[in-house]
Amino acid sequence: MSSVLVISGSPSPVSRTGILVARVEELLRGSEHDVRTLHVRELPTLSLLMEDLRDPEIGDAVAAVLRADGIVVASPVYRAAYSGLVKALLDLLPKRALRGRAVLPLATGGNQGFLVAMDYALNPLLAGKGADNVLRGEFVLDGDITGDVIEAKADAAVRGAVERFAHAVAEARFRRARPRLRVAG
C-alpha cells in the first residue's frame, strides 16, 4: 500500500483551502492508499519558525514527508504567493526530499489572477526541494466553494487531479521499490 501525505497550508479547518483538503482526503481514502494529513497550522509555531528539528512534532512532520510515496501540497494564495505555513514546512526539508515522489500542488484563491502562483511560486518551491514528478495541479476559485461544498465543475477537476495523482503515486512507489540493475562495463 502506498503512503500519501496531504500537507495543508490552510490557516483554519473551515477555510476554503481546508474544505479543499477535506475533499481530497475523502477522494484519496476511497483509493488504495494510506492517507495522512499534516495541518501545518497545528505544529508548534516557534519550533517551526526556528527550524527546530529536535522538536518531536517538527521531526515527525519532516519524517512523514520523507516516508511518503506521494505528497499533496494545498495552499491558499495570498498576493500571488503560497501560504507562509507551506514555505516554513518545506524549508525544513533536505534539498532533494521530494525526489522520486509524486507531488500534486493544489491552491485556492480569490480570482483567476492568482492562478500564476501555481507556476511562478509553488511549483518552483517544490522543484527546489527536488520534486521531479510534479503533476499538473488544480486552482480552485474561492467563489467555487460555498459552505463546505465545492461547485460541481471545480469538484470534477479536483477529482480528475486526484485520480491522476493516485495513479502517479502507485507508479512512483513501483519505481522506488524496483531494484536498479547495474551493467558491468
C-alpha positions as a Markdown table, in Angstrom:
| # | Residue | x | y | z |
|---|---|---|---|---|
| 1 | Met | 0.0 | 0.0 | 0.0 |
| 2 | Ser | 1.3 | 3.4 | -1.0 |
| 3 | Ser | 1.5 | 6.2 | 1.6 |
| 4 | Val | 0.2 | 9.7 | 0.8 |
| 5 | Leu | 0.8 | 12.8 | 2.9 |
| 6 | Val | -1.5 | 15.8 | 2.4 |
| 7 | Ile | 0.2 | 18.9 | 3.5 |
| 8 | Ser | -2.3 | 21.6 | 4.4 |
| 9 | Gly | -1.2 | 25.2 | 4.5 |
| 10 | Ser | -4.7 | 26.2 | 5.5 |
| 11 | Pro | -4.9 | 28.7 | 8.3 |
| 12 | Ser | -8.2 | 27.2 | 9.5 |
| 13 | Pro | -10.2 | 23.9 | 9.1 |
| 14 | Val | -13.1 | 25.9 | 7.8 |
| 15 | Ser | -11.2 | 28.0 | 5.3 |
| 16 | Arg | -11.7 | 27.3 | 1.6 |
| 17 | Thr | -8.3 | 25.5 | 1.4 |
| 18 | Gly | -9.4 | 23.5 | 4.5 |
| 19 | Ile | -12.6 | 22.4 | 2.6 |
| 20 | Leu | -10.5 | 21.5 | -0.4 |
| 21 | Val | -8.1 | 19.4 | 1.7 |
| 22 | Ala | -11.1 | 17.6 | 3.3 |
| 23 | Arg | -12.4 | 16.8 | -0.2 |
| 24 | Val | -9.0 | 15.5 | -1.3 |
| 25 | Glu | -8.8 | 13.3 | 1.8 |
| 26 | Glu | -12.2 | 11.9 | 1.1 |
| 27 | Leu | -11.3 | 11.1 | -2.5 |
| 28 | Leu | -7.9 | 9.5 | -1.6 |
| 29 | Arg | -9.4 | 7.4 | 1.2 |
| 30 | Gly | -11.5 | 5.7 | -1.4 |
| 31 | Ser | -8.3 | 4.6 | -3.1 |
| 32 | Glu | -5.7 | 2.0 | -2.1 |
| 33 | His | -3.5 | 4.5 | -0.2 |
| 34 | Asp | -2.7 | 5.0 | 3.4 |
| 35 | Val | -3.5 | 8.7 | 3.8 |
| 36 | Arg | -2.2 | 11.1 | 6.4 |
| 37 | Thr | -2.9 | 14.8 | 6.6 |
| 38 | Leu | -0.4 | 17.2 | 8.1 |
| 39 | His | -2.0 | 20.5 | 9.1 |
| 40 | Val | 1.0 | 22.8 | 9.4 |
| 41 | Arg | -1.0 | 25.3 | 11.5 |
| 42 | Glu | -1.1 | 22.6 | 14.3 |
| 43 | Leu | 2.7 | 22.4 | 14.5 |
| 44 | Pro | 4.4 | 24.4 | 17.3 |
| 45 | Thr | 4.9 | 27.8 | 15.8 |
| 46 | Leu | 8.1 | 28.8 | 17.4 |
| 47 | Ser | 9.8 | 25.4 | 16.6 |
| 48 | Leu | 8.6 | 25.7 | 13.0 |
| 49 | Leu | 9.9 | 29.2 | 12.5 |
| 50 | Met | 13.2 | 28.4 | 14.3 |
| 51 | Glu | 13.6 | 25.3 | 12.2 |
| 52 | Asp | 14.0 | 23.2 | 15.4 |
| 53 | Leu | 14.3 | 19.7 | 14.1 |
| 54 | Arg | 14.8 | 18.5 | 17.7 |
| 55 | Asp | 11.2 | 19.3 | 18.5 |
| 56 | Pro | 9.4 | 15.9 | 18.3 |
| 57 | Glu | 6.4 | 17.3 | 16.3 |
| 58 | Ile | 8.6 | 19.0 | 13.8 |
| 59 | Gly | 10.8 | 15.9 | 13.5 |
| 60 | Asp | 7.7 | 13.8 | 12.9 |
| 61 | Ala | 6.4 | 16.2 | 10.2 |
| 62 | Val | 9.7 | 16.0 | 8.3 |
| 63 | Ala | 9.9 | 12.2 | 8.7 |
| 64 | Ala | 6.3 | 11.9 | 7.4 |
| 65 | Val | 7.3 | 13.8 | 4.2 |
| 66 | Leu | 10.4 | 11.6 | 3.7 |
| 67 | Arg | 8.4 | 8.4 | 4.2 |
| 68 | Ala | 5.5 | 9.3 | 1.8 |
| 69 | Asp | 5.3 | 7.9 | -1.7 |
| 70 | Gly | 3.1 | 10.8 | -2.8 |
| 71 | Ile | 2.6 | 14.3 | -1.4 |
| 72 | Val | -0.3 | 16.7 | -1.9 |
| 73 | Val | 0.6 | 20.3 | -1.1 |
| 74 | Ala | -2.5 | 22.5 | -0.6 |
| 75 | Ser | -2.2 | 26.2 | 0.0 |
| 76 | Pro | -4.3 | 29.4 | -0.2 |
| 77 | Val | -2.9 | 32.0 | -2.4 |
| 78 | Tyr | -2.3 | 35.4 | -1.0 |
| 79 | Arg | -0.9 | 38.2 | -3.2 |
| 80 | Ala | 0.2 | 35.7 | -5.8 |
| 81 | Ala | 2.2 | 33.6 | -3.3 |
| 82 | Tyr | 1.6 | 30.4 | -1.4 |
| 83 | Ser | 1.0 | 30.2 | 2.4 |
| 84 | Gly | 3.8 | 31.0 | 4.7 |
| 85 | Leu | 2.9 | 27.8 | 6.6 |
| 86 | Val | 3.7 | 25.8 | 3.5 |
| 87 | Lys | 7.0 | 27.6 | 2.9 |
| 88 | Ala | 8.0 | 27.2 | 6.6 |
| 89 | Leu | 7.5 | 23.4 | 6.5 |
| 90 | Leu | 9.2 | 22.9 | 3.1 |
| 91 | Asp | 12.2 | 24.9 | 4.3 |
| 92 | Leu | 12.8 | 22.2 | 6.9 |
| 93 | Leu | 13.3 | 19.5 | 4.3 |
| 94 | Pro | 16.6 | 18.4 | 2.9 |
| 95 | Lys | 17.4 | 19.7 | -0.6 |
| 96 | Arg | 16.2 | 16.6 | -2.5 |
| 97 | Ala | 13.5 | 15.5 | -0.1 |
| 98 | Leu | 10.8 | 15.3 | -2.8 |
| 99 | Arg | 12.8 | 13.4 | -5.4 |
| 100 | Gly | 11.1 | 10.3 | -6.7 |
| 101 | Arg | 7.7 | 11.1 | -5.2 |
| 102 | Ala | 4.5 | 12.1 | -7.0 |
| 103 | Val | 3.6 | 15.6 | -5.9 |
| 104 | Leu | 0.2 | 17.3 | -6.5 |
| 105 | Pro | 0.0 | 21.1 | -5.9 |
| 106 | Leu | -3.4 | 22.5 | -5.1 |
| 107 | Ala | -4.4 | 26.1 | -4.4 |
| 108 | Thr | -7.4 | 28.3 | -3.7 |
| 109 | Gly | -7.6 | 32.0 | -4.3 |
| 110 | Gly | -10.0 | 34.9 | -4.9 |
| 111 | Asn | -9.6 | 35.3 | -8.6 |
| 112 | Gln | -8.0 | 33.9 | -11.8 |
| 113 | Gly | -5.2 | 36.4 | -11.4 |
| 114 | Phe | -3.8 | 34.3 | -8.5 |
| 115 | Leu | -3.5 | 31.3 | -10.8 |
| 116 | Val | 0.0 | 32.4 | -11.7 |
| 117 | Ala | 1.1 | 31.5 | -8.1 |
| 118 | Met | 1.0 | 27.8 | -9.2 |
| 119 | Asp | 3.5 | 28.2 | -12.0 |
| 120 | Tyr | 5.6 | 31.0 | -10.7 |
| 121 | Ala | 5.7 | 30.4 | -6.9 |
| 122 | Leu | 4.5 | 27.0 | -5.7 |
| 123 | Asn | 6.0 | 24.7 | -8.5 |
| 124 | Pro | 9.4 | 26.4 | -8.3 |
| 125 | Leu | 9.4 | 25.9 | -4.5 |
| 126 | Leu | 8.6 | 22.2 | -5.0 |
| 127 | Ala | 11.3 | 21.9 | -7.6 |
| 128 | Gly | 13.8 | 23.5 | -5.2 |
| 129 | Lys | 13.2 | 20.5 | -2.9 |
| 130 | Gly | 13.9 | 18.0 | -5.6 |
| 131 | Ala | 10.4 | 17.3 | -6.9 |
| 132 | Asp | 10.9 | 15.7 | -10.2 |
| 133 | Asn | 7.3 | 14.3 | -10.6 |
| 134 | Val | 5.0 | 17.3 | -10.1 |
| 135 | Leu | 1.6 | 16.7 | -11.6 |
| 136 | Arg | -0.5 | 19.5 | -13.1 |
| 137 | Gly | -2.2 | 20.9 | -10.1 |
| 138 | Glu | -5.6 | 22.5 | -9.7 |
| 139 | Phe | -6.5 | 26.0 | -8.7 |
| 140 | Val | -10.0 | 26.4 | -7.2 |
| 141 | Leu | -11.6 | 29.8 | -7.0 |
| 142 | Asp | -12.9 | 30.9 | -3.6 |
| 143 | Gly | -16.2 | 31.5 | -5.3 |
| 144 | Asp | -16.5 | 27.8 | -6.3 |
| 145 | Ile | -16.6 | 26.8 | -2.6 |
| 146 | Thr | -19.8 | 27.5 | -0.8 |
| 147 | Gly | -20.2 | 26.4 | 2.8 |
| 148 | Asp | -18.4 | 23.0 | 2.8 |
| 149 | Val | -19.2 | 22.2 | -0.8 |
| 150 | Ile | -17.1 | 22.6 | -3.9 |
| 151 | Glu | -19.1 | 23.6 | -7.1 |
| 152 | Ala | -19.6 | 20.7 | -9.5 |
| 153 | Lys | -17.2 | 21.8 | -12.3 |
| 154 | Ala | -14.4 | 22.6 | -9.9 |
| 155 | Asp | -15.1 | 19.3 | -8.0 |
| 156 | Ala | -14.8 | 17.4 | -11.2 |
| 157 | Ala | -11.4 | 19.0 | -11.9 |
| 158 | Val | -10.2 | 18.1 | -8.4 |
| 159 | Arg | -11.4 | 14.5 | -8.8 |
| 160 | Gly | -9.5 | 14.3 | -12.1 |
| 161 | Ala | -6.4 | 15.6 | -10.5 |
| 162 | Val | -6.7 | 13.2 | -7.5 |
| 163 | Glu | -7.2 | 10.3 | -9.9 |
| 164 | Arg | -4.0 | 11.3 | -11.9 |
| 165 | Phe | -2.2 | 11.6 | -8.6 |
| 166 | Ala | -3.3 | 8.2 | -7.3 |
| 167 | His | -2.0 | 6.6 | -10.4 |
| 168 | Ala | 1.3 | 8.5 | -10.3 |
| 169 | Val | 1.8 | 7.5 | -6.6 |
| 170 | Ala | 1.4 | 3.9 | -7.5 |
| 171 | Glu | 3.9 | 4.2 | -10.3 |
| 172 | Ala | 6.4 | 6.2 | -8.1 |
| 173 | Arg | 6.2 | 3.6 | -5.4 |
| 174 | Phe | 6.9 | 0.8 | -8.0 |
| 175 | Arg | 9.9 | 2.7 | -9.4 |
| 176 | Arg | 11.3 | 3.4 | -5.9 |
| 177 | Ala | 10.8 | -0.3 | -4.9 |
| 178 | Arg | 12.3 | -1.8 | -8.0 |
| 179 | Pro | 15.9 | -2.7 | -7.7 |
| 180 | Arg | 18.2 | -0.9 | -10.0 |
| 181 | Leu | 20.3 | -3.0 | -12.4 |
| 182 | Arg | 23.9 | -2.2 | -12.9 |
| 183 | Val | 25.6 | -3.1 | -16.1 |
| 184 | Ala | 29.1 | -4.2 | -15.8 |
| 185 | Gly | 31.3 | -2.5 | -18.3 |
